[in-house]
Coordinates of C-alpha atoms and ligand atoms in Angstrom, one line a residue:
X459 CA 24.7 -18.2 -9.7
X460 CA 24.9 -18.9 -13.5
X461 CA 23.5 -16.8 -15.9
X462 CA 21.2 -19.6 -17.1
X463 CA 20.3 -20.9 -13.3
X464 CA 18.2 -17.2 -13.2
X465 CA 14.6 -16.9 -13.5
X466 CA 14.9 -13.1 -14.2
X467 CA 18.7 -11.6 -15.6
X468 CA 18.3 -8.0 -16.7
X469 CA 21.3 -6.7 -18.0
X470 CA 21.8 -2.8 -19.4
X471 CA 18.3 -1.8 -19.6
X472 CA 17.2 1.3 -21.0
X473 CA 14.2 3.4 -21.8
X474 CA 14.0 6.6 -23.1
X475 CA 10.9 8.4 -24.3
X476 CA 11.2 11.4 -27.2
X477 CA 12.1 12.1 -30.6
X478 CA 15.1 9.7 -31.4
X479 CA 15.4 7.3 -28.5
X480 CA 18.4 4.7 -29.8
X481 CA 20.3 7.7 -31.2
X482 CA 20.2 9.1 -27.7
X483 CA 20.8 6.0 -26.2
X484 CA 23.9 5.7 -28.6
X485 CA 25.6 9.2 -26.6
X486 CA 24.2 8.1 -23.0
X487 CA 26.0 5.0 -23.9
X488 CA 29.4 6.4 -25.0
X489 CA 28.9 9.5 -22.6
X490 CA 29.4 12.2 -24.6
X491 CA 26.1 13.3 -23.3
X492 CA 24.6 12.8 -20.0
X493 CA 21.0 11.4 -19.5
X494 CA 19.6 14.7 -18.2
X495 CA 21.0 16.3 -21.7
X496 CA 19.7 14.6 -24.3
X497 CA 16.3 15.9 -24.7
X498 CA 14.9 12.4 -23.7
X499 CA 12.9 11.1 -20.5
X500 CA 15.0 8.5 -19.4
X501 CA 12.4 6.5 -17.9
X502 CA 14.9 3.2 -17.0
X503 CA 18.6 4.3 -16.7
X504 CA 21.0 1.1 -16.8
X505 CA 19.1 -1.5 -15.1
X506 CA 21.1 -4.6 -14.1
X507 CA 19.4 -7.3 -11.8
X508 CA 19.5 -10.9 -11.5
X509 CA 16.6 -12.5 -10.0
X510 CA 16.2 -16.0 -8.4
X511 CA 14.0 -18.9 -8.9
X512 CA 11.3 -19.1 -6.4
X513 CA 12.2 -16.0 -4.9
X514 CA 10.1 -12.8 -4.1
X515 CA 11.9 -9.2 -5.8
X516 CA 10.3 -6.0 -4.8
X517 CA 10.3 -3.1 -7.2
X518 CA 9.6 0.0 -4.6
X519 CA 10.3 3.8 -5.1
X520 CA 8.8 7.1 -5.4
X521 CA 5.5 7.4 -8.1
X522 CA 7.2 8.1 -11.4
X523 CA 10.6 6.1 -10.7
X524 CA 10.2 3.9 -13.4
X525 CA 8.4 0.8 -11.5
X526 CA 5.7 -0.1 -14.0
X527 CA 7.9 0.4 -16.7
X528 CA 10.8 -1.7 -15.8
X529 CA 8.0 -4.5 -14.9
X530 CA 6.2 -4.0 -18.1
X531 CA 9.7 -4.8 -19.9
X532 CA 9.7 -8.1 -18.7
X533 CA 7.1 -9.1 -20.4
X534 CA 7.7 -6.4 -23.3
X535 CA 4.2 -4.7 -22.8
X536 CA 7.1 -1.8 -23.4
X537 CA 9.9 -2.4 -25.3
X538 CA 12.8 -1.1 -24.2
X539 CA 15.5 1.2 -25.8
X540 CA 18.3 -1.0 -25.0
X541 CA 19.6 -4.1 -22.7
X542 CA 19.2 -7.2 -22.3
X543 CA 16.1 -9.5 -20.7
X544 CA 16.8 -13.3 -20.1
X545 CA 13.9 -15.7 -18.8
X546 CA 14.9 -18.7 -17.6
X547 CA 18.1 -18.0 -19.6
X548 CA 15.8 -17.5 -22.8
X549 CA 16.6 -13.8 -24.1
X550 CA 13.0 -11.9 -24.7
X551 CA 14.1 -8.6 -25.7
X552 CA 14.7 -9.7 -28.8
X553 CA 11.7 -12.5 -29.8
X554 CA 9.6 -12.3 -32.8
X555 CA 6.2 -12.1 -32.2
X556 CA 5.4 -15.9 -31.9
X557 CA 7.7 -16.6 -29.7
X558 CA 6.8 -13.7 -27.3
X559 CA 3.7 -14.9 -27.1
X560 CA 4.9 -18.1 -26.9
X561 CA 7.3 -16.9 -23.6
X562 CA 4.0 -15.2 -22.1
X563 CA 1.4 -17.8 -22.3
X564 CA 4.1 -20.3 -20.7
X565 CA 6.5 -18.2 -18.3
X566 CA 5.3 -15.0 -17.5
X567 CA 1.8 -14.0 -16.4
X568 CA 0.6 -10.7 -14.9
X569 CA -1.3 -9.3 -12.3
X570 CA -2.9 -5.6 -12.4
X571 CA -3.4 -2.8 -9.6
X572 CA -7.1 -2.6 -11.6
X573 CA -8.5 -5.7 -11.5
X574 CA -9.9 -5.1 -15.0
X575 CA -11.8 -8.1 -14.9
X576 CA -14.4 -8.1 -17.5
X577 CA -18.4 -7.7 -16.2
X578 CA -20.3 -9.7 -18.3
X579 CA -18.5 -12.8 -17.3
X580 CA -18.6 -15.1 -14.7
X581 CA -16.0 -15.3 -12.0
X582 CA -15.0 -18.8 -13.4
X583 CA -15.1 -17.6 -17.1
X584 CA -12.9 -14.6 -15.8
X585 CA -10.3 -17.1 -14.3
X586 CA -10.4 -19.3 -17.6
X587 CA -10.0 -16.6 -20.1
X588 CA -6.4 -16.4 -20.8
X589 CA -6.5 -20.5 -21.2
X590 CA -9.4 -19.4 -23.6
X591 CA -7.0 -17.3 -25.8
X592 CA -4.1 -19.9 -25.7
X593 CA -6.4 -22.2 -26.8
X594 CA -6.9 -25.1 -23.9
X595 CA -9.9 -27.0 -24.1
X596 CA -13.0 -26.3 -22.6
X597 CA -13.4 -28.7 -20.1
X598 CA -9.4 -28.3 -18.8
X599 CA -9.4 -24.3 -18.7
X600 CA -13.1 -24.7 -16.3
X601 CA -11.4 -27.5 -14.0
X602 CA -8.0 -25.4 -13.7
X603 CA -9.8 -22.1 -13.1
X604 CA -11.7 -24.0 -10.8
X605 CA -8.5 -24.9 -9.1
X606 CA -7.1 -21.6 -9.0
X607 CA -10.7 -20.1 -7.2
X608 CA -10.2 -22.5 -4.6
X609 CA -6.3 -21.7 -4.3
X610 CA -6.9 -17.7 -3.3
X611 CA -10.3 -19.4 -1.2
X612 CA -13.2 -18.1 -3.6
X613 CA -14.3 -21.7 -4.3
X614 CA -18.1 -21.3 -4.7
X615 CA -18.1 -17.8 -6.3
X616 CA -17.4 -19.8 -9.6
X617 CA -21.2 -18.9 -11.0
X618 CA -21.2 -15.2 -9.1
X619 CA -20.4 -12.0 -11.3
X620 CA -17.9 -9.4 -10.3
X621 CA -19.9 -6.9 -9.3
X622 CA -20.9 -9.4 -6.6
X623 CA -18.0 -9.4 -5.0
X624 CA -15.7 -6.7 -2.7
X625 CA -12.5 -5.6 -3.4
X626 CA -10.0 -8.2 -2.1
X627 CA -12.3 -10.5 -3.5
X628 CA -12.0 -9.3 -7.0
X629 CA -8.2 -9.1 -6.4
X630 CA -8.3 -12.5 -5.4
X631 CA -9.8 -13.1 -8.8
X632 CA -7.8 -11.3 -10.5
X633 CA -4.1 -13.2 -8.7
X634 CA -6.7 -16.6 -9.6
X635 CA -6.6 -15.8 -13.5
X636 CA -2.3 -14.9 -13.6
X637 CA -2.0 -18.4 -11.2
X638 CA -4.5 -20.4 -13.9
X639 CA -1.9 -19.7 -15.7
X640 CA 0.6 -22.0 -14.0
X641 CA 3.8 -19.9 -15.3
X642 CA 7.0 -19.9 -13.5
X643 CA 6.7 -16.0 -13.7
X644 CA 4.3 -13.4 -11.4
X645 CA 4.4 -9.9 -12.4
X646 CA 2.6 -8.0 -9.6
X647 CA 2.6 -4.3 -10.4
X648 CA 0.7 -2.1 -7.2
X649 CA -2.1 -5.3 -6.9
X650 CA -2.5 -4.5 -3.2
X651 CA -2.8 -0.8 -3.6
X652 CA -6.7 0.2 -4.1
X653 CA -7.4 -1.9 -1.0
X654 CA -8.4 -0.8 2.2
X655 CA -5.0 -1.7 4.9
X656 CA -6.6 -4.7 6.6
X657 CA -7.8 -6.3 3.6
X658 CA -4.4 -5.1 2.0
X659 CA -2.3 -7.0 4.9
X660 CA -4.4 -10.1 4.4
X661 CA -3.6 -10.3 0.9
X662 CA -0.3 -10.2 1.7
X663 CA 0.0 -12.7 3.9
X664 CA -2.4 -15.1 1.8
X665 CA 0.6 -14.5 -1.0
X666 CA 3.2 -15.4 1.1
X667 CA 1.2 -18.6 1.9
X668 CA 0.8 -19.6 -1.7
X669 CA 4.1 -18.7 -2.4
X670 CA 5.1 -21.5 0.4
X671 CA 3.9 -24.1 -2.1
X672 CA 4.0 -22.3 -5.5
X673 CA 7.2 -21.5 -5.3
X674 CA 7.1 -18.7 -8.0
X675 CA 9.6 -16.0 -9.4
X676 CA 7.7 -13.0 -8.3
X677 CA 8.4 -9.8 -9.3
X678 CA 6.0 -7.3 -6.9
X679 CA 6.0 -3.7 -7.5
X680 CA 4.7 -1.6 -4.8
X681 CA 5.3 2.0 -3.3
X682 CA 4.5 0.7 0.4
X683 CA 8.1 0.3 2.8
X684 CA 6.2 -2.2 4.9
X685 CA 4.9 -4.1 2.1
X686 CA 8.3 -4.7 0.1
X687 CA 10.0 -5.5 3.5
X688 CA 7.1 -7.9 4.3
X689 CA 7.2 -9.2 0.9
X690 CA 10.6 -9.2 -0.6
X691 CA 13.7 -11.8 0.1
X692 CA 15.1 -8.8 -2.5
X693 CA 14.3 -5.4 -2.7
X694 CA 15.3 -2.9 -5.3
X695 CA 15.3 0.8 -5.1
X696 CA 14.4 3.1 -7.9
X697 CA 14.7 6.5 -8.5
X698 CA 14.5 7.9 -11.3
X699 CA 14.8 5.0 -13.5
X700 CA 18.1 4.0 -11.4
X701 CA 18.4 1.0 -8.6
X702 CA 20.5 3.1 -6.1
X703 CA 20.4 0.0 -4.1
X704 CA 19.3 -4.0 -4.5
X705 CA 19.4 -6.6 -1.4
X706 CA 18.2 -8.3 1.3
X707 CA 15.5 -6.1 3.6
X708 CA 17.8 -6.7 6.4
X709 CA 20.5 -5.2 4.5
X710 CA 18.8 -2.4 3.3
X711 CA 17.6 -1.6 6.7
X712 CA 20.7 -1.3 8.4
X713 CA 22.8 -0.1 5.6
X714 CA 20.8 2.0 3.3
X715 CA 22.7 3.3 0.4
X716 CA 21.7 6.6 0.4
X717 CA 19.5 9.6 2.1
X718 CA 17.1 8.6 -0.7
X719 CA 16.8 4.9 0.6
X720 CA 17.1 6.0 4.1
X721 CA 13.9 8.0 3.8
X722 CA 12.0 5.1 2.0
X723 CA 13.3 2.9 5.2
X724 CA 12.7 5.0 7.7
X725 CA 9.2 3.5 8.5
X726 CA 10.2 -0.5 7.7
X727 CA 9.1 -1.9 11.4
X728 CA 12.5 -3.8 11.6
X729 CA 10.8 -7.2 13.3
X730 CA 9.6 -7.4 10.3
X731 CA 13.1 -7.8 8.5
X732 CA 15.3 -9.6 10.9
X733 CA 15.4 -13.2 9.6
X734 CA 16.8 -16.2 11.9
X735 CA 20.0 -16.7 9.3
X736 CA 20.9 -13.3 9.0
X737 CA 21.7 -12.5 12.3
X738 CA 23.1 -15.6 14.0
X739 CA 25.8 -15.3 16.1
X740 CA 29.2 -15.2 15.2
X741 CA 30.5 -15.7 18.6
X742 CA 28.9 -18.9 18.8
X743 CA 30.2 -21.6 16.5
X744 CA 29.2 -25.0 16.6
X745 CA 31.0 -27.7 18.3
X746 CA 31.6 -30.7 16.0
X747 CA 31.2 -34.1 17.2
X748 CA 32.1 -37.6 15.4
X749 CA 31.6 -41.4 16.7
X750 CA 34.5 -40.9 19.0
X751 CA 35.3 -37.3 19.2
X752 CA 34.8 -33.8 19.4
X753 CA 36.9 -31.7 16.7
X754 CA 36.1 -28.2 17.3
X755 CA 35.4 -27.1 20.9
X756 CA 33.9 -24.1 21.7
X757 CA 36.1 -21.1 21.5
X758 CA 35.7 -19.9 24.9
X759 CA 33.9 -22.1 27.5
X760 CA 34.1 -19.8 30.1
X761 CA 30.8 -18.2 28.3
X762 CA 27.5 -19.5 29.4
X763 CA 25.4 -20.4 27.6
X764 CA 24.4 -23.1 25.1
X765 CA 26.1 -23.9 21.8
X766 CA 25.0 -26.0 18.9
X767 CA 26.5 -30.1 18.1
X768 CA 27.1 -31.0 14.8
X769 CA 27.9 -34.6 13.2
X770 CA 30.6 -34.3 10.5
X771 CA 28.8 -33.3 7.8
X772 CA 27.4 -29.8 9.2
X773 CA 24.1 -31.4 10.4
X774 CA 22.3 -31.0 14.0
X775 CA 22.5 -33.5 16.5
X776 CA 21.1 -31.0 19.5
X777 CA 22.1 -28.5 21.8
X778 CA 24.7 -28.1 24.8
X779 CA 23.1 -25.8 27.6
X780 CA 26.6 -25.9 29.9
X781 CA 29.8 -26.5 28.4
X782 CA 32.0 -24.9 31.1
X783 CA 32.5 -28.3 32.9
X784 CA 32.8 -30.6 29.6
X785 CA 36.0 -31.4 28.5
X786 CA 36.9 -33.1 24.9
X787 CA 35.0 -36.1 25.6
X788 CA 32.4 -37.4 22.6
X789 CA 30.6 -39.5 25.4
X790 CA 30.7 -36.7 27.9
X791 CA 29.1 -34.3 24.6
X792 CA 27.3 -36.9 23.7
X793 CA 25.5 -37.6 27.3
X794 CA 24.8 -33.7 27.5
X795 CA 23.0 -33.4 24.4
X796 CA 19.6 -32.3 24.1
X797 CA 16.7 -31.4 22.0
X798 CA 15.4 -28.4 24.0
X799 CA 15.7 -25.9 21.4
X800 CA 14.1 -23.8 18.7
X801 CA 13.9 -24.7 15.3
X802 CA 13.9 -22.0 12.6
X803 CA 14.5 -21.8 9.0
X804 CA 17.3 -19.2 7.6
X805 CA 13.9 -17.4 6.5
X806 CA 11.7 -17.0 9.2
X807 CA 11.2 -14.2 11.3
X808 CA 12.8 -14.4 14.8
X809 CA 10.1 -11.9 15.9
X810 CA 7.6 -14.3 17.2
X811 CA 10.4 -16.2 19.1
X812 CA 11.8 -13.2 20.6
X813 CA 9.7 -13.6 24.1
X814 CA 10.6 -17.3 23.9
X815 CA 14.2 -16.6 23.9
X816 CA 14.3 -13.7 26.5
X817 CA 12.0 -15.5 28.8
X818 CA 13.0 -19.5 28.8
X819 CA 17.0 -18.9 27.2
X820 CA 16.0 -21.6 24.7
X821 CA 18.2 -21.4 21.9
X822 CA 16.9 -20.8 18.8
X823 CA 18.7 -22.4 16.1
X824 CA 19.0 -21.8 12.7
X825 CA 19.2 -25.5 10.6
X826 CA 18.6 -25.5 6.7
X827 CA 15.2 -28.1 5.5
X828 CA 18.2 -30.8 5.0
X829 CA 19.0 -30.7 8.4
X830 CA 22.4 -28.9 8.2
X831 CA 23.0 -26.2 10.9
X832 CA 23.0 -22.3 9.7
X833 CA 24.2 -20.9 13.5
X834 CA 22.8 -19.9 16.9
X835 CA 20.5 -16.7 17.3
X836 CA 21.4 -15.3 20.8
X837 CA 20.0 -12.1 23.0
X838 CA 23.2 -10.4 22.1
X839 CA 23.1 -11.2 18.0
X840 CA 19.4 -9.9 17.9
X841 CA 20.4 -6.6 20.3
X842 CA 23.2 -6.4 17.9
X843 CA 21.3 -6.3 14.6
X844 CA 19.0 -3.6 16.2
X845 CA 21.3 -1.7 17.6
X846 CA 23.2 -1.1 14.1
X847 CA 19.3 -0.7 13.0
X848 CA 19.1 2.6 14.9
X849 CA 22.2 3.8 13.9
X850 CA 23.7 3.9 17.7
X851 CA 27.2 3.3 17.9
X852 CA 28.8 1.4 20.5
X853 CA 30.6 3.9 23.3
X854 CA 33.7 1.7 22.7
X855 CA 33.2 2.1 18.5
X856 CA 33.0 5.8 18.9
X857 CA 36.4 5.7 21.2
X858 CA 38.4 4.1 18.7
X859 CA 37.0 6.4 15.8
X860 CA 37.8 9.2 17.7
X861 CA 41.0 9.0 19.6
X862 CA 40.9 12.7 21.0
X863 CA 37.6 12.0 22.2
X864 CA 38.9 8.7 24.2
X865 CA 41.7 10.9 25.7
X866 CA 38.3 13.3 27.1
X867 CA 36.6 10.3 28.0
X868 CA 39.4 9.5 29.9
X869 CA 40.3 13.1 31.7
X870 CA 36.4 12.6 32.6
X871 CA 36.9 9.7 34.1
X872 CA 39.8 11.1 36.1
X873 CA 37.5 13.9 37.1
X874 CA 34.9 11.6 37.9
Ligands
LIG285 N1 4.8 7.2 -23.2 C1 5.5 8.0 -22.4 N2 6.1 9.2 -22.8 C2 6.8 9.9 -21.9 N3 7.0 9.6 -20.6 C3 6.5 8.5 -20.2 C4 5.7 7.6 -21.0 N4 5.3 6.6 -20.2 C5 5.8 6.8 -19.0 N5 6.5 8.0 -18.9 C6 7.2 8.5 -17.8 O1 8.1 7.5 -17.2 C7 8.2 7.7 -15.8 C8 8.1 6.4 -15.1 O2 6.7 5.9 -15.2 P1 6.3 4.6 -14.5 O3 7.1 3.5 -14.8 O4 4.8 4.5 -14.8 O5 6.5 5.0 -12.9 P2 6.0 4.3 -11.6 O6 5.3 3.0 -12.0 O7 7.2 4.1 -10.8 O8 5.1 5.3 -10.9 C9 7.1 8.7 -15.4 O9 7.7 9.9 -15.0 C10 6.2 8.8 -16.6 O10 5.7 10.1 -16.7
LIG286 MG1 3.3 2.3 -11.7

């Protein structure tokens, strides 16, 4: 993706906290020093990430990794000692005052772990104060935080004060009054973490359900495995002001980059990773069909089990169950179609179809909003995916690792 296609490009960054920070910096930089010698805290140690529109990024690590920080330079509540920050292409590290605030009131707006929402007002006024400040009109800023009440579902708390209200209900409030906002831009540092787990989960899944329609660039931080992996289409891994490691949950899961990530992964429940596109099968590519013929038959037919039709142009046209007796006839294809399958976006979890698919054999299969086909999640694909999850080798992987030890498997077998 281009630079200027990003919502979020971080390039370089740096924060160090002491006497002479950019002087510092300046020997980091050219390493004649190392970070740990300068007599600085490096609190953000050569940040580089690149963040995509409408996507979810979680910033997870260890307390005192540099989360808050690294968030908080996005918007330049902290400035940073060096690097780069584009928005939407637009470079903030370096804007003047007016256009900062210019960048914040319009791209980027923020929501706190402390709801900090202020007493004396109403739960409306609360929503409509940051409109208040960048000066919208009275009767717009009450109808949009009106809006925005009913979005997180506190419509008719509009009058109430906060102390009226419970926790998840003031965070609600407080996620109304950053969406009021209507930036492309969500900066979520810890919001879920003073809430009790249930409430926590719900507020999770009441994101993700906004986020269906909102669409936002959201950058979450949290220090909660589950969370991130429930979150996150990315996740990045701090420690000490470092990303030892930015992907996809799946990714991260099953290849961690280090014993520090493999720790923080440890207790990700993987069904709540594996996503229908990342694990389709590769031993199960489509079988093309045009007006009049079929272009690409399945590799081997001899293996049962049903594969997915194409037109030309990539899209679905249904499902084969048994393709052992078909030969290359399009009408023979085209008779044995059908659309007895599952339909699942690249993005959804296959966890709820699991039972579906082990119980009926329906295929699921993996096809894109425009229709065009991603690939075919089988038994095997998912076992596959968990099995490199739990680290367990295949016997035969192990063999050809080890040849001495397929020579004892051998004289075992001899034995045997
Ligand atoms: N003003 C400061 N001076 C010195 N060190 C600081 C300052 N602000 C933050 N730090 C240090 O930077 C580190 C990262 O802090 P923070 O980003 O808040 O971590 P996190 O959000 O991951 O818990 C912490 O170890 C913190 O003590
Ligand atoms: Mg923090």
């Amino acid at each position: 993706m281009e630079s200027s296609e990003l919502a979020i490009e971080i390039r370089d960054l740096y924060k160090l906290y002491g006497p002479k920070p950019e002087a510092a910096l300046g020997h980091i930089r050219s390493r004649s020093m190392r970070p740990e010698d300068s007599g600085h805290f490096v609190a953000l140690n050569n940040v580089n990430l690149a963040i995509e529109p409408g996507k979810i990024c979680v910033i997870m690590g260890l307390s005192g990794s540099g989360k808050s920080t690294l968030l908080r330079c996005i918007n330049r509540l902290i400035d940073p000692t060096g690097g780069q920050i584009f928005i939407q292409g637009h470079e903030i590290t370096h804007a003047s005052t007016k256009e900062l605030r210019r960048i914040r009131s319009s791209k980027i707006s923020m929501v706190f772990q402390h709801f900090a929402l202020l007493p004396h007002m109403t739960v409306l006024d609360n929503v409509a104060f940051g409109l208040r400040i960048a000066g919208i009109s009275r009767k717009e800023r009450r109808d949009r935080a009106a809006h925005a009440l009913e979005l997180v579902g506190l419509s008719g708390w509009n009058d109430r004060k906060p102390s009226n209200l419970s926790g998840g209900m003031r965070q609600r409030v407080g996620l109304a009054r950053a969406l009021v906002m209507d930036t492309p831009v969500l900066l979520m540092d810890e919001p879920f973490s003073a809430l009790d787990p249930l409430i926590r989960e719900e507020m999770q899944q009441e994101l993700l359900r906004l986020q269906n329609t909102l669409n936002k660039t959201i950058v979450f931080v949290t220090h909660d495995p589950n969370e991130a992996a429930t979150l996150g289409n990315r996740i990045a891994i701090l420690l000490k002001g470092e990303v030892v490691q930015y992907g996809r949950p799946l990714d991260i899961v099953i290849s961690p980059a280090n014993d520090y990530v493999r720790d923080f992964v440890r207790g990700i429940n993987v069904f709540n990773v594996l996503s229908a596109g990342q694990i389709v099968d590769p031993a199960r590519p489509p079988v093309v069909l045009t007006g009049t013929s079929v272009t690409s038959l399945p590799i081997s037919r001899s293996t049962a089990g049903p594969v997915a039709v194409t037109d030309g142009t990539g899209r679905i046209l249904g499902v084969v169950e048994k393709t052992a007796s078909l030969g290359a006839s399009a009408a023979d294809w085209q008779s044995a179609l059908s659309q007895d399958y599952i339909r699942i976006a690249p993005d959804q979890l296959v966890a709820p179809f699991l039972e579906e698919l082990s119980r009926n054999g329906r295929p699921l299969v993996v096809v894109r909003d425009d229709d065009s086909l991603v690939g075919v999640v089988t038994g095997s694909s998912v076992l596959k995916a968990l099995a490199a999850n739990s680290g367990v080798k295949s016997k035969c992987e192990e063999a050809r690792q080890q040849p001495e030890s397929k020579s004892a498997m051998a004289a075992e077998q001899r034995a045997g």
